[in-house]
PDB file of C-alpha atoms and ligand atoms in Angstrom:
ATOM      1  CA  UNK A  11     -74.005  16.525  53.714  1.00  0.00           C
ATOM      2  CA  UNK A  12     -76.713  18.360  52.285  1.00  0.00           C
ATOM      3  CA  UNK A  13     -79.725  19.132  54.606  1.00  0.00           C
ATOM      4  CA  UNK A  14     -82.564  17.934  51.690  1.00  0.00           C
ATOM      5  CA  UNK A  15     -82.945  14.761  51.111  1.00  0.00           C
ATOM      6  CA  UNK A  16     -82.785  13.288  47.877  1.00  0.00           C
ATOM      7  CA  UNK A  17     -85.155  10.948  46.293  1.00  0.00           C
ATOM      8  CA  UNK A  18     -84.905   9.090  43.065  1.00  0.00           C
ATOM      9  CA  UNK A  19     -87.756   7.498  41.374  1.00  0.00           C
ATOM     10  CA  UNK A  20     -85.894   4.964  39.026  1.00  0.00           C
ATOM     11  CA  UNK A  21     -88.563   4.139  36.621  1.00  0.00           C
ATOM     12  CA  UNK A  22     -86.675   1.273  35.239  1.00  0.00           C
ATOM     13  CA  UNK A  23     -88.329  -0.294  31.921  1.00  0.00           C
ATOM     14  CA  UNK A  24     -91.880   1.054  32.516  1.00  0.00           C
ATOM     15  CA  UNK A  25     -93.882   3.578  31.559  1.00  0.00           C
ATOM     16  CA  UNK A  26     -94.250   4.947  28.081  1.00  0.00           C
ATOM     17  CA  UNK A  27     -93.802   8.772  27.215  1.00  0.00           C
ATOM     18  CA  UNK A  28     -97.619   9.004  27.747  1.00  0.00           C
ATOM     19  CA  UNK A  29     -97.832   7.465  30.865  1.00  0.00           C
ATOM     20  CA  UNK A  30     -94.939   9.151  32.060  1.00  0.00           C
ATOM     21  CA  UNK A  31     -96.867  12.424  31.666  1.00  0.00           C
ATOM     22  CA  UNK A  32    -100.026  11.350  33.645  1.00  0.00           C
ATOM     23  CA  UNK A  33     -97.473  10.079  36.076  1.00  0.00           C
ATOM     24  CA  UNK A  34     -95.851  13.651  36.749  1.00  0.00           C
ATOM     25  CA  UNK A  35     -98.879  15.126  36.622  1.00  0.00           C
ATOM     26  CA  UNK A  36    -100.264  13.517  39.378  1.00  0.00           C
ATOM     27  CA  UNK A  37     -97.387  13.909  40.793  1.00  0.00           C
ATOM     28  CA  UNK A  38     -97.164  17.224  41.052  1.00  0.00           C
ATOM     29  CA  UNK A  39    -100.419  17.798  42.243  1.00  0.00           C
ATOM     30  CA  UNK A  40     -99.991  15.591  45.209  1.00  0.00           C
ATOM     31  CA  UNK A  41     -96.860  17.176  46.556  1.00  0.00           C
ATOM     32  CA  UNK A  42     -96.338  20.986  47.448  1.00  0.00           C
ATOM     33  CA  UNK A  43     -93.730  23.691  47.566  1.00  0.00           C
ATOM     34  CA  UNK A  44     -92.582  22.662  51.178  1.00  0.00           C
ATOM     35  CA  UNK A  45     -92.262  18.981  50.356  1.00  0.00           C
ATOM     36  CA  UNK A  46     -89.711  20.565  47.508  1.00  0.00           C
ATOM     37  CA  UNK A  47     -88.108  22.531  50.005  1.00  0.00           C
ATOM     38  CA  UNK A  48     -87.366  19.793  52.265  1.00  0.00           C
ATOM     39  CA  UNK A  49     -86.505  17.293  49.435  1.00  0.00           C
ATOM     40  CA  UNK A  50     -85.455  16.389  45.637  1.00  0.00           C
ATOM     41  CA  UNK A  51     -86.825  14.923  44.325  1.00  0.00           C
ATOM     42  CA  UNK A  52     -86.040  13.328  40.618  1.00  0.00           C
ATOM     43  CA  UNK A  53     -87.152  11.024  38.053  1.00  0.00           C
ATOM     44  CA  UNK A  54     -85.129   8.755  36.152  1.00  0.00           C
ATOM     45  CA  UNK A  55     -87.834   7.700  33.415  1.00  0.00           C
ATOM     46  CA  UNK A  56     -87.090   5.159  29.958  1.00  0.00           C
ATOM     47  CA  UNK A  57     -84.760   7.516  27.567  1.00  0.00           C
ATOM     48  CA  UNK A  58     -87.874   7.577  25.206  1.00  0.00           C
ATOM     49  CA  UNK A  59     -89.839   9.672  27.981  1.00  0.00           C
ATOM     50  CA  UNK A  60     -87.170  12.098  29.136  1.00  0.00           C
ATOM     51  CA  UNK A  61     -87.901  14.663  26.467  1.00  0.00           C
ATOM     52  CA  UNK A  62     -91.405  14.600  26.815  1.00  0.00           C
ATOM     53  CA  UNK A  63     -90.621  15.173  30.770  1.00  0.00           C
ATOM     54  CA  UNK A  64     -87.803  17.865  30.366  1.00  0.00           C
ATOM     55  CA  UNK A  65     -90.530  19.512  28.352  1.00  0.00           C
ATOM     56  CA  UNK A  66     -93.150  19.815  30.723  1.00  0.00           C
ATOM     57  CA  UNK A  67     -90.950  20.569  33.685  1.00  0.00           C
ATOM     58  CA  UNK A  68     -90.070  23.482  31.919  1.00  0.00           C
ATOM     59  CA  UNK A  69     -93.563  24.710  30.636  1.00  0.00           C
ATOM     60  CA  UNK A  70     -94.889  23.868  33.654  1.00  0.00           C
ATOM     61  CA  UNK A  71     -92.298  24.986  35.604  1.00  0.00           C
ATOM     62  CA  UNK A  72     -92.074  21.756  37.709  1.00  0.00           C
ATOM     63  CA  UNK A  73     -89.703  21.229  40.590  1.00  0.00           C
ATOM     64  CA  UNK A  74     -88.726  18.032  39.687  1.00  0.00           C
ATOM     65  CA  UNK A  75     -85.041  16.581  38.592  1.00  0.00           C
ATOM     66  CA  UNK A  76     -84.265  14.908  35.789  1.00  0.00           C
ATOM     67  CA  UNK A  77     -82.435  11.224  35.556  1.00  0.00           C
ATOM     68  CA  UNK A  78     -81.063   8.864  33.236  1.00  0.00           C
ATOM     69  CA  UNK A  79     -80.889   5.198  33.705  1.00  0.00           C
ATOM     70  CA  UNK A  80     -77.958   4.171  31.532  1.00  0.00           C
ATOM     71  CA  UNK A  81     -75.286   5.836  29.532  1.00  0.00           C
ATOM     72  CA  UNK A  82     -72.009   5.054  26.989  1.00  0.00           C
ATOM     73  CA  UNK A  83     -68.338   6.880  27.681  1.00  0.00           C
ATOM     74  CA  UNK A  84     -68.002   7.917  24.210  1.00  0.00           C
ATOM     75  CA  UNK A  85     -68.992  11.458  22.847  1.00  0.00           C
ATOM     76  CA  UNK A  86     -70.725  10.368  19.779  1.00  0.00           C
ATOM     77  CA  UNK A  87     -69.811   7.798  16.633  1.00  0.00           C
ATOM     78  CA  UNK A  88     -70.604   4.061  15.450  1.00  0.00           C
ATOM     79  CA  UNK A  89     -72.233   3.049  18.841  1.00  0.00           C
ATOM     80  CA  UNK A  90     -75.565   1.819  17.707  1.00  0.00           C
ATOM     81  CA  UNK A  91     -78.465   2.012  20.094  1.00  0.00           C
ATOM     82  CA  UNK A  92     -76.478   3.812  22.662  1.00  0.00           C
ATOM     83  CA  UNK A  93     -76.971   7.348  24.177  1.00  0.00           C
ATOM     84  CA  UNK A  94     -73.820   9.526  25.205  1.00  0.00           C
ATOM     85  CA  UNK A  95     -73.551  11.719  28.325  1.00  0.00           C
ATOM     86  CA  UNK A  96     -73.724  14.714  26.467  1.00  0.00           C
ATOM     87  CA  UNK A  97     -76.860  14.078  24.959  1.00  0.00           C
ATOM     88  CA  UNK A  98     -78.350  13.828  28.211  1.00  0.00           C
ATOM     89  CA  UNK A  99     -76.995  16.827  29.425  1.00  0.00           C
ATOM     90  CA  UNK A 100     -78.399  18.428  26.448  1.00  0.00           C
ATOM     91  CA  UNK A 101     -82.003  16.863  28.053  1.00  0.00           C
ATOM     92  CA  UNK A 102     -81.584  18.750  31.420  1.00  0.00           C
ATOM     93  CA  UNK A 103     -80.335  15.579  32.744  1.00  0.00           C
ATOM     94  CA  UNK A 104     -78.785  16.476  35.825  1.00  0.00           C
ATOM     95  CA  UNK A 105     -78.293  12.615  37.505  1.00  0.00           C
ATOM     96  CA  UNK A 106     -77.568   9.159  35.273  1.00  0.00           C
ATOM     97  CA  UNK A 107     -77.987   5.877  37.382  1.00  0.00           C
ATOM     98  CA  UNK A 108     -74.432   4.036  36.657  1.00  0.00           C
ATOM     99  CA  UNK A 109     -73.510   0.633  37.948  1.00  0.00           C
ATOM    100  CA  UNK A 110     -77.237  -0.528  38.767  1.00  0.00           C
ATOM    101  CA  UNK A 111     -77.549  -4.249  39.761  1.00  0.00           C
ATOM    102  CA  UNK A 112     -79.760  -5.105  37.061  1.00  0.00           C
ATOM    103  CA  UNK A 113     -76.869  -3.913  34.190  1.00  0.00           C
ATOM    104  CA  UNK A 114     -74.556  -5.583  36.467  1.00  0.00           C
ATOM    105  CA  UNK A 115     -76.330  -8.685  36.379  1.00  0.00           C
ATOM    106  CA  UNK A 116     -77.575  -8.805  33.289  1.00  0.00           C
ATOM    107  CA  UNK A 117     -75.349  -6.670  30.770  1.00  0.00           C
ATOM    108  CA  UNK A 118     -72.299  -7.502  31.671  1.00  0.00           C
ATOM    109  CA  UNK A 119     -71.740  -4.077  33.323  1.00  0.00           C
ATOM    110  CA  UNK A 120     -68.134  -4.245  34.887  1.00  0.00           C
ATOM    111  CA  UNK A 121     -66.427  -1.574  37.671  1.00  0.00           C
ATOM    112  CA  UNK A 122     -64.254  -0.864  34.695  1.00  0.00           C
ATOM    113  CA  UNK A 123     -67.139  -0.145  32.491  1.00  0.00           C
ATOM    114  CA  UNK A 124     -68.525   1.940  35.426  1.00  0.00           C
ATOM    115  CA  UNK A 125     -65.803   4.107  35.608  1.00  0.00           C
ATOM    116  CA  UNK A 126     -65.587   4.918  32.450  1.00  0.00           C
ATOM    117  CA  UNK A 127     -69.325   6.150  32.280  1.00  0.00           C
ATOM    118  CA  UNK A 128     -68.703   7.845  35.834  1.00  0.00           C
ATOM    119  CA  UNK A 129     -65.770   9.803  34.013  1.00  0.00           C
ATOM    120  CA  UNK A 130     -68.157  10.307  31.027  1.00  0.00           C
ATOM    121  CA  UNK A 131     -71.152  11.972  33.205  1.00  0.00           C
ATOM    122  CA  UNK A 132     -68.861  13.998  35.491  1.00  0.00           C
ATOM    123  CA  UNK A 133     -67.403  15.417  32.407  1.00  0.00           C
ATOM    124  CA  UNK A 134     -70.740  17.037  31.323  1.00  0.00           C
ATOM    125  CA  UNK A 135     -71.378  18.482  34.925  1.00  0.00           C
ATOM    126  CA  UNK A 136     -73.846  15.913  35.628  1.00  0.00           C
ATOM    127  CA  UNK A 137     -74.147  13.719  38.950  1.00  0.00           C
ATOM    128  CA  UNK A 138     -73.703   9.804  38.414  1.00  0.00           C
ATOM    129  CA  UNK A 139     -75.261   7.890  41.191  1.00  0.00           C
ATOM    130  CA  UNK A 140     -73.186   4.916  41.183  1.00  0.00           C
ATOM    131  CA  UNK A 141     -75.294   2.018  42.852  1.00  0.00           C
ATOM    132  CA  UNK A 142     -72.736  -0.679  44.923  1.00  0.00           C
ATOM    133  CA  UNK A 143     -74.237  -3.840  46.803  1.00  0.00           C
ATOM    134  CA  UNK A 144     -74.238  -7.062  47.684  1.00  0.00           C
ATOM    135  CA  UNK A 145     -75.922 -10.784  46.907  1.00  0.00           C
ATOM    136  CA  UNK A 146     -77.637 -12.837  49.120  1.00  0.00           C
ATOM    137  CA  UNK A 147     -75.160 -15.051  49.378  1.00  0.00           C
ATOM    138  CA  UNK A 148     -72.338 -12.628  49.078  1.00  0.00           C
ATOM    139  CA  UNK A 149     -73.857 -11.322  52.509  1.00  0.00           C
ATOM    140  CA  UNK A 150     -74.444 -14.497  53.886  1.00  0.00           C
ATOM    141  CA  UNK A 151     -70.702 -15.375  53.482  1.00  0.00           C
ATOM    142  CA  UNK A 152     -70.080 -12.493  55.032  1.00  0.00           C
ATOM    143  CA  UNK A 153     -68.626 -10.605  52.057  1.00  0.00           C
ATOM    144  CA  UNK A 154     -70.760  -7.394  52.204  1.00  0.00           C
ATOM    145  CA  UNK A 155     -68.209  -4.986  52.791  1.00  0.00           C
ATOM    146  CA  UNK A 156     -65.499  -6.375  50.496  1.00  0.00           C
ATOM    147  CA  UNK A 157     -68.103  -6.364  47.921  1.00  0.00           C
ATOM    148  CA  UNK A 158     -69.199  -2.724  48.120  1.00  0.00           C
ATOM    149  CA  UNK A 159     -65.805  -0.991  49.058  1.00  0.00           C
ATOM    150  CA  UNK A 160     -64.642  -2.842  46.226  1.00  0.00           C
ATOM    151  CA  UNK A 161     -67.183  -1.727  43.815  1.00  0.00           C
ATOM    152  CA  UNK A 162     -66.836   1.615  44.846  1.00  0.00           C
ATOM    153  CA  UNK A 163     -63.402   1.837  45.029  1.00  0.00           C
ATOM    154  CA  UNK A 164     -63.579   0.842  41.169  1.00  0.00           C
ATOM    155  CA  UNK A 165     -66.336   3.309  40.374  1.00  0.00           C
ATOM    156  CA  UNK A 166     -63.746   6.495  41.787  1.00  0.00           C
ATOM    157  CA  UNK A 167     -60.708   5.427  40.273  1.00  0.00           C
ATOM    158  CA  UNK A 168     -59.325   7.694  37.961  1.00  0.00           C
ATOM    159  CA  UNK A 169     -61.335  10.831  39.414  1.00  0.00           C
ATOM    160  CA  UNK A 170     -60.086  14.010  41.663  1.00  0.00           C
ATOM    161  CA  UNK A 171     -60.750  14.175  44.985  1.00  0.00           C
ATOM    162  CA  UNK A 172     -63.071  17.426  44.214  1.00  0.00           C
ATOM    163  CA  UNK A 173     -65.151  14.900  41.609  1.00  0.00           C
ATOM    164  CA  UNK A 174     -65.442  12.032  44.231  1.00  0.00           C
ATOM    165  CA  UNK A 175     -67.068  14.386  46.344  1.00  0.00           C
ATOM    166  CA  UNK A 176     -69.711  15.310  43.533  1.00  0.00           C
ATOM    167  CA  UNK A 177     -70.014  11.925  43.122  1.00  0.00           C
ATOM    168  CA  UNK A 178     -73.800  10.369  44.809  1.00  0.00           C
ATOM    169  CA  UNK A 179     -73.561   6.663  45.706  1.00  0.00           C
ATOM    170  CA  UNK A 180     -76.578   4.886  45.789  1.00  0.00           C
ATOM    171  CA  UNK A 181     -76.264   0.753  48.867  1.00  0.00           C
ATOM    172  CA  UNK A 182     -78.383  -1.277  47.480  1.00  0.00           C
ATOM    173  CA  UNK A 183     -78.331  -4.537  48.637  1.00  0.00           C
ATOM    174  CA  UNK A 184     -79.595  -7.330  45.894  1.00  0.00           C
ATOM    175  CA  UNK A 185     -81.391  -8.985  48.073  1.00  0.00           C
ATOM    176  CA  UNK A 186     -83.240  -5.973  48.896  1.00  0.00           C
ATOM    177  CA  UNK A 187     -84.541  -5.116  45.128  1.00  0.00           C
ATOM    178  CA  UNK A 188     -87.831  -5.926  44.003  1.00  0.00           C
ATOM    179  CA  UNK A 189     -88.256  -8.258  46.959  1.00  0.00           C
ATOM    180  CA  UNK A 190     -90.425  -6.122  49.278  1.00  0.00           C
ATOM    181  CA  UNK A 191     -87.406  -6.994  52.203  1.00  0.00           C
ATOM    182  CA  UNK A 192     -85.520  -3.891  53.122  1.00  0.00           C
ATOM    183  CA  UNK A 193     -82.875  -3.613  54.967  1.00  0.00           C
ATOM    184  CA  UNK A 194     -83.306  -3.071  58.318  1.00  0.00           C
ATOM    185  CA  UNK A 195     -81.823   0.801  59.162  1.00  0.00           C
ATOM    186  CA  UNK A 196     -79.408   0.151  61.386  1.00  0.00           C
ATOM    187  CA  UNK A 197     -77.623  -2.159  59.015  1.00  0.00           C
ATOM    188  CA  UNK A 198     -78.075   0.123  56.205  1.00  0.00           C
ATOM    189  CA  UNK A 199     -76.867   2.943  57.786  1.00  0.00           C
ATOM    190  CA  UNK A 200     -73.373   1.060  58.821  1.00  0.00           C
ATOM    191  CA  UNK A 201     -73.018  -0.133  55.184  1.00  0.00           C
ATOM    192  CA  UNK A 202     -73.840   3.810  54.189  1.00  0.00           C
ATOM    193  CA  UNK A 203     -71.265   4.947  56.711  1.00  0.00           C
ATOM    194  CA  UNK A 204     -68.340   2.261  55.780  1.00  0.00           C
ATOM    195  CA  UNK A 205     -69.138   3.708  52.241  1.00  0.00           C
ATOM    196  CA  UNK A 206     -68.808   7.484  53.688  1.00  0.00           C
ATOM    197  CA  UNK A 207     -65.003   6.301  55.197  1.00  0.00           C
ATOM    198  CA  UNK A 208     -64.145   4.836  51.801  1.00  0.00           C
ATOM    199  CA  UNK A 209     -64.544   8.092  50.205  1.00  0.00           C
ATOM    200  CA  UNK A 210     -62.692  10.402  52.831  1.00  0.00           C
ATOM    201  CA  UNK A 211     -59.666   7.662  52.436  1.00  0.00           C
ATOM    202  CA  UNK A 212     -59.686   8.448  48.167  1.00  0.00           C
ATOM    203  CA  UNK A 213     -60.384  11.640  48.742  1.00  0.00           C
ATOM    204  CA  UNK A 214     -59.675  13.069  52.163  1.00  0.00           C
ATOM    205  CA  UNK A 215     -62.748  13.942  54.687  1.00  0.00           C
ATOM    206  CA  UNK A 216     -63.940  16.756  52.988  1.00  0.00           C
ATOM    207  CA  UNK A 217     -64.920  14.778  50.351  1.00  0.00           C
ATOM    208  CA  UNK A 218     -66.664  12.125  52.630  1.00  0.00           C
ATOM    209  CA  UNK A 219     -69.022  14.848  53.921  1.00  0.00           C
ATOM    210  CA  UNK A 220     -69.865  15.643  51.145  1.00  0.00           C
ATOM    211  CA  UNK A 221     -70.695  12.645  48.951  1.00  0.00           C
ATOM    212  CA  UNK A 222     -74.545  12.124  48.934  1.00  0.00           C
ATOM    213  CA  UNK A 223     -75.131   8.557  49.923  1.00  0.00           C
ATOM    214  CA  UNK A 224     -78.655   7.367  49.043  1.00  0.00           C
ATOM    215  CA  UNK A 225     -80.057   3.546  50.043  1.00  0.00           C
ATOM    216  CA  UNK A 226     -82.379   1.734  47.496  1.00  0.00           C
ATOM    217  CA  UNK A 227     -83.943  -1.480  47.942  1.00  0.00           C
ATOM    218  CA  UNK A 228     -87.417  -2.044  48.693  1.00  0.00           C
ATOM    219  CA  UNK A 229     -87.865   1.491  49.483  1.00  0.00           C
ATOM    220  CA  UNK A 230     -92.036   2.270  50.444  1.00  0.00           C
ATOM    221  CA  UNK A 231     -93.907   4.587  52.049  1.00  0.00           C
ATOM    222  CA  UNK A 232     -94.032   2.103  55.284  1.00  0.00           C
ATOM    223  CA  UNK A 233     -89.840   1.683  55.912  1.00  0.00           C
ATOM    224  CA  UNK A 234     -88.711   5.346  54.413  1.00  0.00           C
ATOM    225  CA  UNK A 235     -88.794   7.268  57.597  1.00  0.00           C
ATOM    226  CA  UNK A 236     -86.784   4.809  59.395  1.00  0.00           C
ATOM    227  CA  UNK A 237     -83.903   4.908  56.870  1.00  0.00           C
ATOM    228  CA  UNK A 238     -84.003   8.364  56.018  1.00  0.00           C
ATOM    229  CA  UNK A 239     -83.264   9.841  59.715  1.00  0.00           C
ATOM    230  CA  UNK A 240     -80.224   8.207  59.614  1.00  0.00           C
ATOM    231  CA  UNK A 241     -76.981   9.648  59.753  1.00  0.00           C
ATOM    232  CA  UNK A 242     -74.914   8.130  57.073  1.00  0.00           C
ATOM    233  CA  UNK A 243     -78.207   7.796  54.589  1.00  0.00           C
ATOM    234  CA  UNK A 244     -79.009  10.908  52.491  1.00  0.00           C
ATOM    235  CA  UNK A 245     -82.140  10.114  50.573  1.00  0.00           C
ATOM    236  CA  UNK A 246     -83.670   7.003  48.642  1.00  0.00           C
ATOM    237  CA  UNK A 247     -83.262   5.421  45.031  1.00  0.00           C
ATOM    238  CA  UNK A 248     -86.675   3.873  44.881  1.00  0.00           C
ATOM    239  CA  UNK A 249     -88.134   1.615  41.896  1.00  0.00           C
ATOM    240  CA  UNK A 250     -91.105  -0.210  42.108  1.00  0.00           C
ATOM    241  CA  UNK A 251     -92.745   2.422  44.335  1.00  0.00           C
ATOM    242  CA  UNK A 252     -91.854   5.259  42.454  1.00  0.00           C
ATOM    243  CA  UNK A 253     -94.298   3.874  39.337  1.00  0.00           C
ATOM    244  CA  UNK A 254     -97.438   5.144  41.330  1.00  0.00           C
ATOM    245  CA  UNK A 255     -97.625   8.915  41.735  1.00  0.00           C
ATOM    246  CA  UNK A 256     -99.680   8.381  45.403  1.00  0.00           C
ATOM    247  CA  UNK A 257     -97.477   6.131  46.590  1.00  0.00           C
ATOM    248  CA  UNK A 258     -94.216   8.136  45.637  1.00  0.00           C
ATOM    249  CA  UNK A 259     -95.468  11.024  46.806  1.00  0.00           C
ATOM    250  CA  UNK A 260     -96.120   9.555  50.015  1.00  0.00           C
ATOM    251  CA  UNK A 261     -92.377   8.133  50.222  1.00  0.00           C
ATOM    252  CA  UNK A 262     -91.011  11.637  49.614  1.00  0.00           C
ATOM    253  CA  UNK A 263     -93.178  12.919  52.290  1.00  0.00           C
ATOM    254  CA  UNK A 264     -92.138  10.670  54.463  1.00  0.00           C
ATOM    255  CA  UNK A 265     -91.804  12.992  57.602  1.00  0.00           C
ATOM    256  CA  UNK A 266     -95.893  13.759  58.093  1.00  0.00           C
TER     257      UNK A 266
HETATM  258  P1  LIG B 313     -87.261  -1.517  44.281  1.00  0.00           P
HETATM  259  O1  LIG B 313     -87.550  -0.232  45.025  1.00  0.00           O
HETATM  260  O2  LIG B 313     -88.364  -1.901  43.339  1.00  0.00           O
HETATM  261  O3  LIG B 313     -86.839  -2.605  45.215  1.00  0.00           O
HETATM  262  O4  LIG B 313     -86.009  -1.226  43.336  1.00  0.00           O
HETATM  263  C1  LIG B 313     -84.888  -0.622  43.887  1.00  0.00           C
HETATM  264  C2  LIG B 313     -83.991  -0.222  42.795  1.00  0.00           C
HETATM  265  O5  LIG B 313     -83.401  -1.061  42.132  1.00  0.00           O
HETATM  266  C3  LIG B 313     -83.844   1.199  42.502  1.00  0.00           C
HETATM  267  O6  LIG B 313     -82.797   1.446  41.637  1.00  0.00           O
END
């Protein structure tokens, strides 16, 4: 485990390219060179801003990471409206958000289909955070960890045990998105840590050291401390409060 956290602002379907850039901006300003030090921190904006971000990063030489929400397997061809992993890498992309709840939910996103775009981001030396969790009533039925080992266990198939290692997994629990109810720590941490064990059994314990293991759900400047001191949790894939540069900036410094 790596002694920086890592923090995600998954931007999901907001922002335009122009907001995106007063978004950085402010950003930026609000956060200094030991809050980099002690974190990454990366944004996973709309495809249609992540040139216009990749561009000012560089320029401006900003310490920020670059993310993708959403990618296809394939290299190029007849695909329409998709994006491939190797255009992304071309972007500076360095993470791509695979698996999320929403797709899950509402594309038809399958642990099949995840694998395959796991396989497809690895291959261009990228990091796919591949997001596992339960429903409510998956939970309630007491299903939490058959649900998540078992989407995980999908997500690595097919993979060395040096690339499940490079692999970042992202808990986040359903129930816990958009809702402004968290998990509590303690919970999230044993979920993280059952995760952790799933990997050193694929991949032997070497890899489950070293597998970044982020929790997302609800994620604010209020609860982010509690989860982030953690053992098993490594950093935070945060949405809704990751729109408003003074309130992510205040999650990412969540140790003052
Ligand atoms: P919220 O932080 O808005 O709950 O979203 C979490 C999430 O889905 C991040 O990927």
């Amino acid at each position: 485990m790596d002694a920086k956290s890592l923090i995600i602002g998954n931007w999901k379907m907001n922002l335009s390219h122009l907001e995106a850039i007063v978004v950085i901006q402010k950003l930026w300003y609000r956060l200094d060179t030991s809050d980099f030090d002690r974190a990454e921190v990366v944004l996973a904006p709309p495809f249609t801003a992540l040139r216009t971000l990749q561009t000012l990063i560089m320029a401006d030489r900003m310490p920020f990471g670059l993310g993708a929400q959403h990618v296809h397997w394939e290299r190029e061809g007849a695909f329409t409206g998709e994006v491939s992993a190797r255009m992304l890498a071309k972007l500076d992309v360095g993470y791509v958000i695979v698996g999320h709840s929403e797709r899950r939910a509402m594309f038809g996103e399958t642990d099949e289909l995840v694998n395959k775009r796991v396989r497809a981001v690895l291959a261009e030396g990228m990091t796919p955070v591949v997001c596992v969790g339960e429903t409510l009533s998956e939970r309630e039925a007491g299903g939490t960890e058959r649900v998540v080992t078992t989407q995980l266990r999908g997500a690595l198939r097919r993979l060395t045990a040096e690339q499940r290692g490079q692999v970042t997994v992202a808990y986040e629990p359903v129930w816990a998105i958009g809702t402004g109810r968290h998990a509590d720590a303690g919970t999230a941490n044993e979920v993280c840590s059952l995760l952790r064990d799933t990997v050193s059994a694929m991949a032997g314990p070497r890899a489950g050291e070293q597998v970044r293991i982020l929790y997302g759900g609800s994620v604010n400047p209020g609860n982010v401390a509690s989860l982030m001191v953690k053992r098993h949790i490594d950093g935070a894939l945060v949405g809704g409060a990751s729109l408003d540069p003074d309130t992510f900036a205040a999650v990412v410094r969540y140790w003052l």
